Each structure stands twice: as structure tokens, then as C-alpha cells.
Amino acid sequence: MLEEERALPTANYGRDKQMRMIRMSRTAASQSARITFMRWNPALIFAACFPIVAAGQPPDSNAKILPDAILATLRIDSSTQTISYQDFIREQVDRVLFPPQDATPEQVDQYARQILRLSAQRILYADMAVKENLGGNTEIKRVIDRKLREVLIKKLHEEADSQVKEPSEEMIQAYYQAHLEDFHTLETFKIQTVNSYCAFPLDEKAMQAAHEHIQKAWGEIQSGSDFIRVAIKYSNSPLPYRGETIPFSAGDLYPAIEEIARQLKNGAISPPFQTRMGYMMIRRIAWTPAETEPLTKAAPKIKTFLFGKAREGHWNSFTRKKQQDLRPRIQDSLLFQGDPEAGDEVLEFQGHKMTWGELREYSDKQGESIAGMSQQDRKKRINGWIENALLCRIAEEQFSGNDTIQNELKLIRRDLLFREKQRNLLESIRKDLRISGDQANEYVEKNPGYFLSEKQTRIYLLNIPFSNDSSASSVNSNRQKAEGLRRACEAREKLQKNEDVSLISAEYCGKDWQYDLDFAPQGPRGRIVDMAVEMLQKGEVSEPVEYEKGYYLIQLQDVRKSAPLPLDAAQEKAVQILKGIQARDLLDKKLDGILDASDYTINPDNISLLIDQIKG
């Protein structure tokens, strides 16, 4: 199985922490650099910079670089490249576009060389892979075929979309009038807060300390101090609010906070009041009453919604019409004749007679095993495969001679071969590396944070949708959101009263919802849930957490804290880390030697051309 690209072209490339800092610190100017970078033509830039030779042919100093090859090296929007690689390339381009004030022309020149060298690396690896026939690898062929199917179906979607007309103003107005209640906006507030946080609200001493803390802040407010300065000085909540203006709608916050905000006038400050996790003061900045959203404001959303519905309907009729001529004449009753365990032939699939054993093997390769499925589920899965195969067949007939698709396939193939060759080189280097126990122990001692078991939590997770009506098709479902929030608050109160969670889940989430989630680290449950869990103490229930389809309620059941790994496990992990670091460094040196001795050279005379093209 091909893995995401782990070995990066340079030593800097693999510094995950540095890449995170780059992503966090990227400025608005850098954002414009990305747009510029996507526009410039790499093929024109690199054609004069260094040549590429075809596999199996002798080097030719006059050879021109292949456009598809160079595009494959720097396509930052490619799904086959890692985010780290994309950000690294963007960082290099940003340095050329927006060099530091003290950067010399030689330094800018070096940044441009780095881009060229990365491109040369990828081309060199890919050509080495072709010469070694790594493209004959069955796994790579499977991935290439899958990518080609994705490109074909994407093009088919684009053709269908081009035939859909945008909704008229009359259609938009008619929808608005028919769904007017969905465009009633909620009452909104803007407030600033001072939070005196208490992590243990059941501890009287802790709450008393929080009360004394907020009273100090209140005293400064009464003495005429600026509210924001007081908020910055005294707010100690884990939430990132230190006097910032917080917008919210009716129902978003605790009813008590909302009611106090409603009673205040704009600019007025409330006395301290108790919350679930300490004490708070608020200053109301603005208030907007509930009202009906005018058509002029709702029209863009309605237009997007109606166009999406039209696209969906046209796609269904578009493909259905084309499938009438291509769909194999397979009766549903024939799909499951015979005994699956005996391996009888059961259907004709993509032109082949397949036994159950062969079908299971095929499904495993697709990452969609049908082993253990019921007969009904197997039938649905197989029909899905047939539908996808038909779409591909339709697309192949329509786009078989399309140069764009063929070029995209070349890009995909070159990038896959590059990563496969790079992985093979790293594997061969790692095998010969020897890390002593002393080296591993020293690394563990210097980096203890790398060698901890992950903190794990066991939770109850309730998923409460905005609406129980599965047929609802609102563009602006404020009413449904408010109803979902009301139901989430009801469920939360029942959880806090220790009512039977299975009954609560059945009432608010449905009978089939699996609410009890066993111990797991951060990651698998999603960022939204992880962030909410981090704010909870054992036994506590979260506030309703909004996501795109409803609200989550989380109750923390138990915690397994992170702890140092056993010595053997820590040493083994350290050995693998050190091997990875050393292998990348050795590969970089080896690559430099190969590049210096090959025709993949960078012409210094054309560095200025690269810089001018990027900036242009």
C-alpha cells in the first residue's frame, strides 16, 4: 500500500514544527503570493533552466524539459502531495516574492535555486523509477487507475454542470416567499467579557478565590479603569477571550448571560455574576432585534441552493440517460444466485465472470471489504461498484482523446513514481543504519515529550440534529437551528440529572446511535469533539457544541492520563526516529552528488528568469 510522502527532499522539509509555524505566521501578503504562484507557468520558467532525458535514452545537452514533468514537480494543489511539501514550496516562493528587507540579491538567488533543486529532485527520482520499471508495480497501477477514474468522473460532472442554467430572479423570489419563515433572523448581541475562571466549581475554596479575583476587577472598573485593560489583566479562562468583542445569537450562550446582556444598554457594564465555571462581568457593545432577512440579502444564498438542487437533478437524469445504452443486462436476481461460501459464479462484473472469492478479493483491494456483510448490504455495495464502473465507461467514451486528461494522468504517474522511488531509497538506507542503545537513550533523555503514551478519554457522545425532518430543505435554517439547540439543552439537563443515557440517546439521537465511545486518543473523533473534551472534568457535560448538521453533547466518563513509555518501547521509537533523520540527511547528500554528476543541472544564468517569472 502506498503511503503519504514521509521522506522530504531536504532536511528543512521534514521539520513539522517549523511547517506549523510557517502556516500559522503566513501573512496577507503571502496569501497573494499563493495566488500569483498558481498563475505562473512552470513549464516556461524551467524549460531554459535544466533539461530532462527520457528513460533509456542517452543524455542530450540540448534536450528540452517536458512540461508535464515540471508541472508534476510543483503542482501545489495536487491530491498526491503532502501539505508539508505544499507549504515548503509556498515558503520558498514567498521568499522570492517578499524577501526580508535585509536580504541580499544573492540570498534571493539562493531561494530560487532551492525551488529549482526541488523540481530537479522529483524529476530525477521519477526517471530513475521508470528505468527500474517501478511503474510495473501492481499497487502503483491500481492507484493510477483509481486516479484516472476520479479525473474522468470529474470531467463528466463538469460537462453536466455546464448544461445547467442558473435560477432566474422569479424563481428566487418564489422560493423566498414560500419559505419566508426560514429567513427570520435571531436576536443578536455583541459583548466583551471579564472571566474569573474556576476549574473546580464544586470546591468552595476555589470558587471563593474566583469571587475575590472578579471583585478586584470590579473595583478597578468602578475606579474608572478601561474595561479592555481590566479584561486583559484579570481574565484567566482557557477560552481565548481577553476583552475581544464576541458576537452571538439568541440561544448560543447560557440563558443567564443572555438575559443580562438583554437588560443592559449599549456600553453598559454588568456587576459580577456567577456562572457554571466561576464569575463573569460583561459589557454590551451592540444589540440587534430579531427580524426578517430581506430578499436582497437572502438572494445569493437562495441562488446557490437552487443551483445546487438543479445540478443534482440534472446529474441524475444526465447519467441515467447515458446508462440506458451502456448498463449491462444483469437482473438483480442474478446477482446472488448460488452459494457465496461454495464460490459459485454469481455475476458478470465489468465484463468478467466473478466468483464470490474473487469478488471478496476485488473488494479488499478497493479498501471496501464485503466480508461479513449481509446479503442486502452486499447487493447495495456491488450495485454501487457497477454504477461507478458505468460512469467510468461513459466518461472513457466521451473523453478518450482528451489531451487534458492524458496530461493529468502523466502528472499523477510521475508523482507516484517519484514518491515510490524516494521511499525505496530511504528504505535501503535505513536498513544499513545502526543506532546504538546509548544514542537512543540520549535522544530519549533530551526529548522526553516525544516518548509519552497518548492521553485517552472515554465519553458519551450525543448527536442532536438541527431538525428531525429529513426532508427539510431550508437555505437559512435559523428556525431549525434554534429548535435543535432547544432539544440539545433539554438533553443536557437530563444528562446532568443522571437519567438513563440510553433512553436520552434514543429520544434525541435515534435508536441506532452509538453514544458510548470507548477509550481513544485525540484525532479519531474529530477536532470539534476533541476541543470540547479538553474543557471537561470527569463526569461533566459539555455545552451544546454546534457543527454543520446539529449539536454534540459530550459527557466525560473516564480519563487515562499520558505517561512515560516503557524503556524498551521508548528506545525502539527513538531508534526509528534517529534512523529517519539520518536517512533523510544521507539521502540529501547522495542526491546532491547524483545531481552534480548528471544532466539535471541548474543554469545560473537563468535564475534571474525564474525570479522575474515568479514576480510577474
Coordinates of C-alpha atoms in Angstrom, one line a residue:
M1 CA 0.0 0.0 0.0
L2 CA 1.3 3.4 -1.0
E3 CA 1.7 5.7 2.0
E4 CA 1.7 9.5 2.1
E5 CA 5.1 11.0 1.4
R6 CA 7.2 10.8 4.5
A7 CA 10.7 11.4 3.3
L8 CA 11.1 15.0 2.3
P9 CA 13.5 16.4 -0.3
T10 CA 15.6 18.5 2.1
A11 CA 16.5 18.5 5.8
N12 CA 14.4 21.6 6.3
Y13 CA 11.5 20.0 4.5
G14 CA 10.7 17.5 7.3
R15 CA 10.5 19.9 10.2
D16 CA 6.9 19.5 11.1
K17 CA 7.1 22.1 13.9
Q18 CA 8.7 24.6 11.5
M19 CA 6.0 23.9 8.9
R20 CA 3.3 24.5 11.5
M21 CA 4.9 27.8 12.5
I22 CA 5.0 28.8 8.8
R23 CA 1.3 28.0 8.4
M24 CA 0.4 30.0 11.5
S25 CA 2.5 33.0 10.7
R26 CA 1.6 33.4 7.0
T27 CA 0.6 37.0 6.2
A28 CA -1.9 38.5 3.9
A29 CA 0.9 39.3 1.5
S30 CA 1.8 35.6 1.5
Q31 CA -1.8 34.8 0.6
S32 CA -1.5 36.9 -2.5
A33 CA 1.8 35.1 -3.2
R34 CA -0.1 31.8 -3.4
I35 CA -2.5 33.2 -6.0
T36 CA 0.4 34.6 -8.0
F37 CA 2.2 31.2 -7.7
M38 CA -0.7 29.3 -9.1
R39 CA -0.8 31.6 -12.2
W40 CA 2.8 31.5 -13.3
N41 CA 3.7 28.9 -15.9
P42 CA 6.4 26.4 -14.6
A43 CA 6.9 24.9 -18.0
L44 CA 8.1 28.2 -19.5
I45 CA 10.3 29.0 -16.5
F46 CA 12.1 25.7 -16.2
A47 CA 12.4 24.9 -19.9
A48 CA 15.6 27.0 -20.0
C49 CA 16.9 26.1 -16.6
F50 CA 17.7 22.4 -16.9
P51 CA 17.0 19.5 -19.3
I52 CA 15.4 16.1 -18.8
V53 CA 16.2 13.0 -20.7
A54 CA 13.7 10.2 -21.5
A55 CA 14.1 6.9 -19.8
G56 CA 16.6 4.7 -21.5
Q57 CA 18.0 7.4 -23.8
P58 CA 21.5 9.0 -23.6
P59 CA 21.7 12.5 -22.2
D60 CA 21.3 15.3 -24.6
S61 CA 22.6 18.7 -23.6
N62 CA 20.1 20.3 -25.9
A63 CA 17.1 18.4 -24.6
K64 CA 14.1 20.4 -23.5
I65 CA 12.3 19.7 -20.3
L66 CA 8.9 18.1 -20.6
P67 CA 6.1 20.4 -19.5
D68 CA 4.2 17.6 -17.8
A69 CA 7.3 16.6 -15.9
I70 CA 7.9 20.1 -14.5
L71 CA 4.2 20.6 -13.7
A72 CA 4.3 17.4 -11.6
T73 CA 7.1 18.8 -9.5
L74 CA 5.3 21.9 -8.4
R75 CA 1.6 21.4 -8.6
I76 CA 0.8 22.5 -5.1
D77 CA -2.9 21.7 -5.5
S78 CA -2.2 18.0 -6.2
S79 CA -4.0 15.5 -4.0
T80 CA -0.9 13.3 -4.2
Q81 CA 1.3 15.7 -2.4
T82 CA 1.5 16.3 1.3
I83 CA 0.6 19.6 3.0
S84 CA 4.2 19.9 4.3
Y85 CA 5.5 19.8 0.7
Q86 CA 3.0 22.4 -0.4
D87 CA 3.8 24.7 2.4
F88 CA 7.5 24.3 1.9
I89 CA 7.2 25.3 -1.8
R90 CA 5.0 28.2 -0.9
E91 CA 7.5 29.4 1.7
Q92 CA 10.3 29.4 -1.0
V93 CA 8.1 31.3 -3.4
D94 CA 7.2 33.8 -0.7
R95 CA 10.9 34.4 -0.1
V96 CA 11.4 35.3 -3.7
L97 CA 8.2 37.5 -3.9
F98 CA 8.6 39.1 -0.5
P99 CA 12.3 38.8 0.6
P100 CA 13.3 40.2 4.0
Q101 CA 14.3 43.8 4.0
D102 CA 17.9 42.8 4.7
A103 CA 18.0 40.0 2.1
T104 CA 20.8 40.4 -0.4
P105 CA 20.3 39.6 -4.1
E106 CA 22.5 36.5 -3.5
Q107 CA 20.1 35.2 -0.9
V108 CA 17.0 35.7 -3.2
D109 CA 19.0 33.9 -5.8
Q110 CA 19.5 31.0 -3.4
Y111 CA 15.8 30.8 -2.7
A112 CA 15.1 30.5 -6.4
R113 CA 17.8 27.8 -6.7
Q114 CA 16.1 25.9 -3.9
I115 CA 12.9 25.8 -5.9
L116 CA 14.8 24.5 -9.0
R117 CA 16.6 21.9 -7.0
L118 CA 13.4 20.5 -5.5
S119 CA 12.0 20.3 -9.0
A120 CA 15.1 18.5 -10.2
Q121 CA 14.9 16.1 -7.3
R122 CA 11.4 15.0 -8.2
I123 CA 12.2 14.7 -12.0
L124 CA 15.3 12.7 -11.3
Y125 CA 13.6 10.3 -8.9
A126 CA 10.7 9.7 -11.3
D127 CA 13.0 8.9 -14.2
M128 CA 15.1 6.6 -12.0
A129 CA 11.8 4.8 -11.1
V130 CA 10.9 4.5 -14.8
K131 CA 14.3 3.0 -15.7
E132 CA 13.9 0.4 -12.8
N133 CA 10.3 -0.4 -14.0
L134 CA 8.8 0.6 -10.7
G135 CA 5.7 1.5 -12.8
G136 CA 5.1 -2.2 -13.2
N137 CA 4.3 -2.4 -9.5
T138 CA 0.7 -3.7 -9.2
E139 CA -0.1 -1.3 -6.4
I140 CA 1.0 1.7 -8.3
K141 CA -1.0 0.6 -11.3
R142 CA -4.1 0.3 -9.1
V143 CA -3.6 3.8 -7.7
I144 CA -3.1 5.3 -11.2
D145 CA -6.2 3.6 -12.4
R146 CA -8.1 4.9 -9.4
K147 CA -6.8 8.4 -10.0
L148 CA -7.7 8.2 -13.7
R149 CA -11.3 7.2 -12.8
E150 CA -11.5 10.2 -10.5
V151 CA -10.4 12.5 -13.3
L152 CA -12.8 11.0 -15.8
I153 CA -15.8 11.3 -13.5
K154 CA -14.8 14.8 -12.5
K155 CA -14.8 15.8 -16.2
L156 CA -18.2 14.2 -16.6
H157 CA -19.5 16.3 -13.7
E158 CA -18.1 19.4 -15.3
E159 CA -19.8 18.6 -18.6
A160 CA -23.1 18.0 -16.9
D161 CA -22.8 21.2 -14.9
S162 CA -22.2 23.3 -18.0
Q163 CA -25.7 22.4 -19.2
V164 CA -27.4 23.7 -16.1
K165 CA -29.0 27.2 -16.2
E166 CA -28.8 29.5 -13.2
P167 CA -32.1 30.2 -11.4
S168 CA -34.0 33.2 -12.6
E169 CA -35.0 36.1 -10.3
E170 CA -38.6 34.9 -10.4
M171 CA -37.6 31.5 -9.1
I172 CA -35.5 33.1 -6.3
Q173 CA -38.4 35.4 -5.3
A174 CA -40.9 32.5 -5.4
Y175 CA -38.7 30.4 -3.1
Y176 CA -38.2 33.3 -0.7
Q177 CA -42.0 33.8 -0.4
A178 CA -42.7 30.1 0.0
H179 CA -40.0 29.7 2.8
L180 CA -40.3 33.1 4.4
E181 CA -40.1 31.7 7.9
D182 CA -36.7 30.3 7.3
F183 CA -35.4 33.9 6.8
H184 CA -36.3 35.2 10.2
T185 CA -33.0 36.2 11.8
L186 CA -32.5 35.7 15.5
E187 CA -31.8 38.4 18.1
T188 CA -28.1 39.1 18.1
F189 CA -25.6 40.6 20.7
K190 CA -22.1 41.8 20.8
I191 CA -20.4 41.7 24.2
Q192 CA -17.0 41.9 25.9
T193 CA -16.2 39.9 29.0
V194 CA -14.0 39.6 32.0
N195 CA -13.8 35.9 33.1
S196 CA -12.7 34.7 36.5
Y197 CA -12.3 31.0 35.8
C198 CA -12.7 28.2 38.4
A199 CA -11.6 24.8 37.2
F200 CA -13.3 23.1 40.2
P201 CA -16.6 24.7 40.8
L202 CA -17.7 22.2 43.4
D203 CA -14.7 23.3 45.6
E204 CA -15.9 26.1 47.8
K205 CA -12.4 27.5 48.4
A206 CA -11.7 27.5 44.6
M207 CA -15.0 29.4 44.0
Q208 CA -14.3 31.8 46.8
A209 CA -10.9 32.6 45.2
A210 CA -12.6 33.2 41.8
H211 CA -15.1 35.5 43.5
E212 CA -12.3 37.5 45.2
H213 CA -10.5 37.7 41.8
I214 CA -13.5 39.1 40.0
Q215 CA -14.2 41.6 42.8
K216 CA -10.7 43.1 42.3
A217 CA -11.5 43.5 38.6
W218 CA -14.9 45.1 39.5
G219 CA -13.1 47.5 41.9
E220 CA -10.9 48.7 39.1
I221 CA -13.9 49.2 36.8
Q222 CA -15.6 51.3 39.4
S223 CA -12.5 53.4 39.8
G224 CA -12.7 54.3 36.1
S225 CA -10.2 51.8 34.6
D226 CA -10.7 50.9 30.9
F227 CA -12.8 47.7 30.5
I228 CA -10.5 46.1 27.9
R229 CA -7.4 46.7 30.0
V230 CA -9.1 45.1 33.0
A231 CA -10.2 42.2 30.9
I232 CA -6.6 41.6 29.6
K233 CA -5.3 41.8 33.2
Y234 CA -7.9 39.7 35.0
S235 CA -9.4 37.2 32.6
N236 CA -8.0 33.7 33.2
S237 CA -10.3 31.5 31.3
P238 CA -8.9 28.8 29.0
L239 CA -11.1 30.4 26.3
P240 CA -9.1 32.9 24.2
Y241 CA -11.1 36.0 25.1
R242 CA -9.3 38.9 26.8
G243 CA -11.6 41.8 26.1
E244 CA -12.3 40.9 22.4
T245 CA -15.8 41.6 21.1
I246 CA -17.8 38.4 21.0
P247 CA -20.9 38.2 18.6
F248 CA -23.6 35.6 19.4
S249 CA -27.3 34.9 18.6
A250 CA -30.1 34.3 21.0
G251 CA -29.8 30.7 22.3
D252 CA -26.0 30.5 21.8
L253 CA -24.9 31.2 25.4
Y254 CA -26.2 30.4 28.8
P255 CA -29.7 31.9 29.3
A256 CA -28.5 33.8 32.4
I257 CA -25.7 35.6 30.4
E258 CA -28.1 36.2 27.5
E259 CA -30.7 37.8 29.9
I260 CA -28.1 40.1 31.5
A261 CA -26.9 41.2 28.0
R262 CA -30.5 41.9 27.0
Q263 CA -31.2 44.0 30.1
L264 CA -28.0 46.2 29.6
K265 CA -27.8 49.2 27.4
N266 CA -25.1 49.5 24.8
G267 CA -21.8 50.5 26.5
A268 CA -23.1 49.5 30.0
I269 CA -21.2 47.1 32.2
S270 CA -22.9 44.4 34.4
P271 CA -21.8 43.8 38.1
P272 CA -20.0 40.4 38.6
F273 CA -22.4 37.4 38.4
Q274 CA -21.8 33.7 38.9
T275 CA -21.5 31.2 36.0
R276 CA -21.1 27.4 35.9
M277 CA -17.3 27.8 35.9
G278 CA -16.6 30.9 38.0
Y279 CA -17.6 34.5 37.7
M280 CA -18.0 37.0 34.9
M281 CA -18.7 40.6 34.0
I282 CA -19.9 41.7 30.6
R283 CA -20.1 45.0 28.7
R284 CA -22.7 45.1 25.9
I285 CA -21.4 46.6 22.7
A286 CA -24.4 46.2 20.4
W287 CA -27.8 44.6 20.1
T288 CA -29.9 43.8 17.0
P289 CA -33.6 42.7 17.4
A290 CA -35.0 39.6 15.6
E291 CA -36.1 40.5 12.1
T292 CA -36.9 39.0 8.7
E293 CA -33.9 38.9 6.3
P294 CA -34.7 41.0 3.2
L295 CA -34.7 39.4 -0.2
T296 CA -31.7 41.4 -1.4
K297 CA -29.6 39.7 1.4
A298 CA -31.1 36.3 1.1
A299 CA -31.0 36.1 -2.8
P300 CA -27.3 34.9 -3.1
K301 CA -27.9 32.0 -0.7
I302 CA -31.1 31.1 -2.4
K303 CA -29.4 31.2 -5.8
T304 CA -26.6 28.9 -4.6
F305 CA -29.1 26.5 -3.1
L306 CA -31.4 26.3 -6.1
F307 CA -28.5 26.0 -8.5
G308 CA -27.2 23.1 -6.4
K309 CA -30.5 21.4 -6.5
A310 CA -30.7 21.9 -10.3
R311 CA -27.2 20.4 -10.7
E312 CA -28.1 17.4 -8.6
G313 CA -31.3 16.7 -10.6
H314 CA -29.6 17.3 -14.0
W315 CA -26.7 14.9 -13.0
N316 CA -29.1 12.2 -12.1
S317 CA -31.1 12.5 -15.4
F318 CA -27.8 13.0 -17.4
T319 CA -26.2 9.8 -16.2
R320 CA -29.5 7.8 -16.2
K321 CA -30.0 8.7 -19.9
K322 CA -26.4 7.6 -20.8
Q323 CA -26.6 4.4 -18.8
Q324 CA -29.6 3.2 -20.7
D325 CA -27.3 2.3 -23.6
L326 CA -24.4 1.0 -21.5
R327 CA -25.8 -0.7 -18.5
P328 CA -25.1 -4.4 -18.6
R329 CA -28.2 -6.6 -18.8
I330 CA -27.9 -8.0 -15.4
Q331 CA -31.0 -8.8 -13.5
D332 CA -30.9 -8.1 -9.8
S333 CA -32.0 -11.7 -9.1
L334 CA -28.9 -13.0 -10.9
L335 CA -26.5 -11.1 -8.6
F336 CA -26.9 -13.5 -5.7
Q337 CA -27.6 -16.9 -7.3
G338 CA -25.5 -19.7 -5.9
D339 CA -23.8 -20.2 -2.6
P340 CA -21.3 -17.5 -1.6
E341 CA -19.3 -19.9 0.6
A342 CA -19.1 -22.5 -2.2
G343 CA -17.6 -19.9 -4.6
D344 CA -20.3 -20.3 -7.3
E345 CA -20.2 -17.8 -10.1
V346 CA -22.7 -15.1 -9.3
L347 CA -22.5 -12.2 -11.6
E348 CA -20.8 -10.6 -14.6
F349 CA -18.9 -7.6 -13.3
Q350 CA -17.1 -5.2 -15.6
G351 CA -17.1 -7.8 -18.4
H352 CA -15.8 -10.6 -16.2
K353 CA -17.4 -13.6 -14.5
M354 CA -16.5 -13.4 -10.9
T355 CA -16.9 -15.9 -8.1
W356 CA -17.6 -14.8 -4.5
G357 CA -14.0 -15.4 -3.6
E358 CA -12.8 -13.3 -6.5
L359 CA -15.3 -10.6 -5.6
R360 CA -14.1 -10.5 -2.0
E361 CA -10.5 -10.2 -3.2
Y362 CA -11.5 -7.3 -5.5
S363 CA -13.4 -5.6 -2.7
D364 CA -10.4 -5.9 -0.4
K365 CA -8.2 -4.2 -3.0
Q366 CA -10.7 -1.3 -3.2
G367 CA -10.5 -0.9 0.6
E368 CA -14.2 -1.8 0.7
S369 CA -14.4 -5.4 2.0
I370 CA -17.7 -7.1 1.7
A371 CA -16.7 -10.0 4.0
G372 CA -19.2 -10.4 6.8
M373 CA -21.9 -8.2 5.2
S374 CA -25.5 -9.3 4.9
Q375 CA -26.8 -10.3 1.5
Q376 CA -28.7 -7.0 1.3
D377 CA -25.7 -4.9 2.1
R378 CA -23.5 -6.9 -0.3
K379 CA -26.1 -6.2 -3.0
K380 CA -26.0 -2.5 -2.4
R381 CA -22.2 -2.4 -2.4
I382 CA -21.9 -4.4 -5.6
N383 CA -24.6 -2.2 -7.3
G384 CA -22.5 0.9 -6.2
W385 CA -19.5 -0.6 -7.9
I386 CA -21.4 -1.3 -11.1
E387 CA -22.7 2.3 -11.1
N388 CA -19.2 3.7 -10.8
A389 CA -17.9 1.3 -13.5
L390 CA -20.7 2.6 -15.8
L391 CA -19.8 6.2 -15.1
C392 CA -16.2 5.5 -15.9
R393 CA -17.2 3.7 -19.1
I394 CA -19.4 6.7 -20.1
A395 CA -16.5 9.1 -19.4
E396 CA -14.0 7.0 -21.3
E397 CA -16.1 7.0 -24.4
Q398 CA -16.5 10.8 -24.2
F399 CA -13.0 11.9 -23.2
S400 CA -10.8 9.1 -24.6
G401 CA -9.0 11.6 -26.8
N402 CA -8.9 14.5 -24.4
D403 CA -5.3 15.8 -24.0
T404 CA -6.0 17.4 -20.7
I405 CA -6.9 14.1 -19.1
Q406 CA -3.9 12.4 -20.6
N407 CA -1.7 15.1 -19.2
E408 CA -3.2 14.8 -15.8
L409 CA -2.6 11.1 -15.9
K410 CA 1.0 11.7 -16.7
L411 CA 1.3 14.1 -13.8
I412 CA -0.2 11.6 -11.4
R413 CA 2.0 8.8 -12.7
R414 CA 5.2 10.8 -12.4
D415 CA 4.4 12.0 -8.9
L416 CA 3.6 8.4 -7.8
L417 CA 6.8 7.1 -9.3
F418 CA 8.8 9.9 -7.6
R419 CA 7.4 9.0 -4.2
E420 CA 7.8 5.3 -4.7
K421 CA 11.5 5.7 -5.7
Q422 CA 12.1 8.1 -2.8
R423 CA 10.6 5.6 -0.4
N424 CA 12.7 2.8 -1.8
L425 CA 15.9 4.8 -1.4
L426 CA 15.1 5.7 2.2
E427 CA 14.2 2.1 3.0
S428 CA 17.5 0.9 1.6
I429 CA 19.4 3.5 3.6
R430 CA 17.6 2.8 6.8
K431 CA 18.4 -1.0 6.6
D432 CA 22.1 -0.3 6.7
L433 CA 21.9 2.2 9.6
R434 CA 22.8 1.1 13.1
I435 CA 21.7 3.1 16.2
S436 CA 23.4 2.2 19.4
G437 CA 21.5 1.9 22.7
D438 CA 23.4 4.9 24.1
Q439 CA 22.3 7.1 21.2
A440 CA 18.7 6.0 21.7
N441 CA 18.8 6.7 25.4
E442 CA 20.4 10.1 24.9
Y443 CA 17.7 11.0 22.5
V444 CA 15.0 9.9 24.9
E445 CA 16.6 12.0 27.7
K446 CA 16.8 15.1 25.5
N447 CA 13.3 14.8 24.2
P448 CA 11.1 13.2 26.9
G449 CA 7.9 14.8 25.4
Y450 CA 8.2 12.5 22.4
F451 CA 8.0 9.4 24.5
L452 CA 4.7 9.6 26.3
S453 CA 1.7 7.5 25.9
E454 CA -1.3 9.4 24.5
K455 CA -3.9 10.7 26.9
Q456 CA -7.1 8.7 26.3
T457 CA -10.7 9.5 27.2
R458 CA -13.9 7.6 27.4
I459 CA -17.0 9.7 26.6
Y460 CA -20.7 9.6 26.0
L461 CA -21.4 11.5 22.7
L462 CA -24.9 12.5 21.7
N463 CA -25.5 13.8 18.2
I464 CA -28.6 16.0 18.1
P465 CA -29.5 17.2 14.5
F466 CA -30.9 20.6 13.8
S467 CA -34.2 19.1 12.7
N468 CA -35.9 15.7 12.9
D469 CA -37.4 16.4 9.5
S470 CA -35.1 14.6 7.0
S471 CA -37.0 16.2 4.1
A472 CA -36.2 19.7 5.2
S473 CA -34.5 21.8 2.5
S474 CA -34.1 25.2 4.1
V475 CA -31.4 27.6 2.8
N476 CA -31.1 29.6 6.0
S477 CA -32.4 27.3 8.8
N478 CA -32.2 29.6 11.8
R479 CA -35.5 28.2 12.9
Q480 CA -34.2 24.7 12.7
K481 CA -31.0 25.6 14.5
A482 CA -33.0 27.2 17.3
E483 CA -35.1 24.1 17.6
G484 CA -32.0 21.9 17.6
L485 CA -30.4 24.0 20.3
R486 CA -33.6 23.8 22.4
R487 CA -33.6 20.0 22.2
A488 CA -29.9 19.8 22.9
C489 CA -30.4 21.9 26.1
E490 CA -33.2 19.6 27.2
A491 CA -31.0 16.5 26.7
R492 CA -28.2 18.2 28.6
E493 CA -30.4 18.8 31.6
K494 CA -31.4 15.2 31.6
L495 CA -27.8 14.1 31.4
Q496 CA -26.9 16.4 34.4
K497 CA -29.7 14.7 36.4
N498 CA -28.1 11.3 35.7
E499 CA -31.1 10.0 33.8
D500 CA -30.6 6.8 31.7
V501 CA -28.3 7.9 28.9
S502 CA -29.6 5.1 26.6
L503 CA -33.1 6.5 26.8
I504 CA -31.9 10.0 26.2
S505 CA -29.9 8.9 23.2
A506 CA -32.9 7.0 21.8
E507 CA -35.1 10.1 22.2
Y508 CA -32.8 12.7 20.8
C509 CA -30.4 10.9 18.5
G510 CA -32.3 7.8 17.3
K511 CA -32.3 4.2 18.4
D512 CA -29.3 3.2 16.3
W513 CA -26.9 6.0 17.6
Q514 CA -23.9 4.5 19.4
Y515 CA -23.3 7.0 22.2
D516 CA -20.8 5.1 24.3
L517 CA -17.3 5.7 22.8
D518 CA -14.5 3.6 24.4
F519 CA -11.1 5.0 25.3
A520 CA -9.4 6.8 22.4
P521 CA -6.7 9.5 22.0
Q522 CA -7.2 12.8 20.2
G523 CA -7.8 12.6 16.5
P524 CA -10.2 9.8 15.5
R525 CA -13.3 11.6 16.9
G526 CA -12.6 14.9 15.2
R527 CA -11.3 18.3 16.2
I528 CA -14.6 19.7 17.3
V529 CA -15.2 16.8 19.8
D530 CA -11.6 16.8 21.0
M531 CA -11.7 20.5 21.8
A532 CA -14.9 20.1 23.8
V533 CA -13.5 17.1 25.7
E534 CA -10.4 19.0 26.7
M535 CA -12.6 21.6 28.6
L536 CA -14.3 18.9 30.7
Q537 CA -13.7 17.4 34.1
K538 CA -14.7 13.8 34.8
G539 CA -18.5 13.5 34.9
E540 CA -19.2 16.9 33.4
V541 CA -21.4 17.5 30.5
S542 CA -20.4 20.0 27.8
E543 CA -22.4 22.9 26.5
P544 CA -24.1 22.1 23.1
V545 CA -21.3 22.1 20.5
E546 CA -22.5 23.2 17.1
Y547 CA -21.3 21.5 13.9
E548 CA -22.6 21.6 10.3
K549 CA -25.6 19.3 10.9
G550 CA -26.5 19.8 14.5
Y551 CA -25.2 19.8 18.1
Y552 CA -23.0 17.5 20.0
L553 CA -23.3 16.8 23.7
I554 CA -20.3 15.2 25.4
Q555 CA -20.1 13.7 28.9
L556 CA -16.6 12.8 30.0
Q557 CA -16.7 9.3 31.7
D558 CA -13.1 8.5 32.4
V559 CA -9.5 9.6 31.6
R560 CA -6.3 7.7 31.1
K561 CA -3.5 10.3 31.5
S562 CA -0.4 10.2 29.4
A563 CA 2.6 8.6 31.0
P564 CA 6.2 7.8 30.0
L565 CA 6.5 4.9 27.7
P566 CA 8.2 1.7 29.0
L567 CA 12.0 1.8 28.4
D568 CA 12.0 -0.8 25.6
A569 CA 9.2 1.0 23.7
A570 CA 10.9 4.4 24.1
Q571 CA 14.2 3.0 22.9
E572 CA 12.6 1.4 19.9
K573 CA 10.7 4.6 19.0
A574 CA 14.0 6.6 19.4
V575 CA 15.8 4.2 17.1
Q576 CA 13.2 4.7 14.4
I577 CA 13.2 8.5 14.7
L578 CA 17.0 8.6 14.6
K579 CA 17.1 6.3 11.6
G580 CA 14.6 8.5 9.8
I581 CA 16.6 11.7 10.5
Q582 CA 19.9 10.2 9.4
A583 CA 18.4 8.5 6.4
R584 CA 17.0 11.8 5.1
D585 CA 20.3 13.6 5.7
L586 CA 22.2 10.8 3.9
L587 CA 19.7 10.8 1.0
D588 CA 20.1 14.5 0.6
K589 CA 23.9 14.2 0.3
K590 CA 23.5 11.3 -2.1
L591 CA 21.1 13.2 -4.2
D592 CA 23.4 16.3 -4.4
G593 CA 26.1 14.0 -5.7
I594 CA 23.8 12.5 -8.3
L595 CA 22.6 15.9 -9.4
D596 CA 26.1 17.3 -9.6
A597 CA 27.2 14.4 -11.8
S598 CA 24.1 14.3 -14.0
D599 CA 22.5 16.4 -16.7
Y600 CA 19.9 17.7 -14.2
T601 CA 21.9 20.8 -13.7
I602 CA 20.7 24.3 -13.0
N603 CA 21.9 27.0 -15.3
P604 CA 22.9 30.0 -13.0
D605 CA 22.3 32.4 -16.0
N606 CA 18.6 31.6 -15.8
I607 CA 18.0 32.1 -12.1
S608 CA 17.0 35.7 -12.8
L609 CA 14.5 34.5 -15.3
L610 CA 12.9 32.4 -12.7
I611 CA 12.7 35.3 -10.2
D612 CA 11.2 37.6 -12.9
Q613 CA 8.6 35.0 -13.9
I614 CA 7.5 34.4 -10.3
K615 CA 7.2 38.1 -9.6
G616 CA 5.4 38.7 -12.9

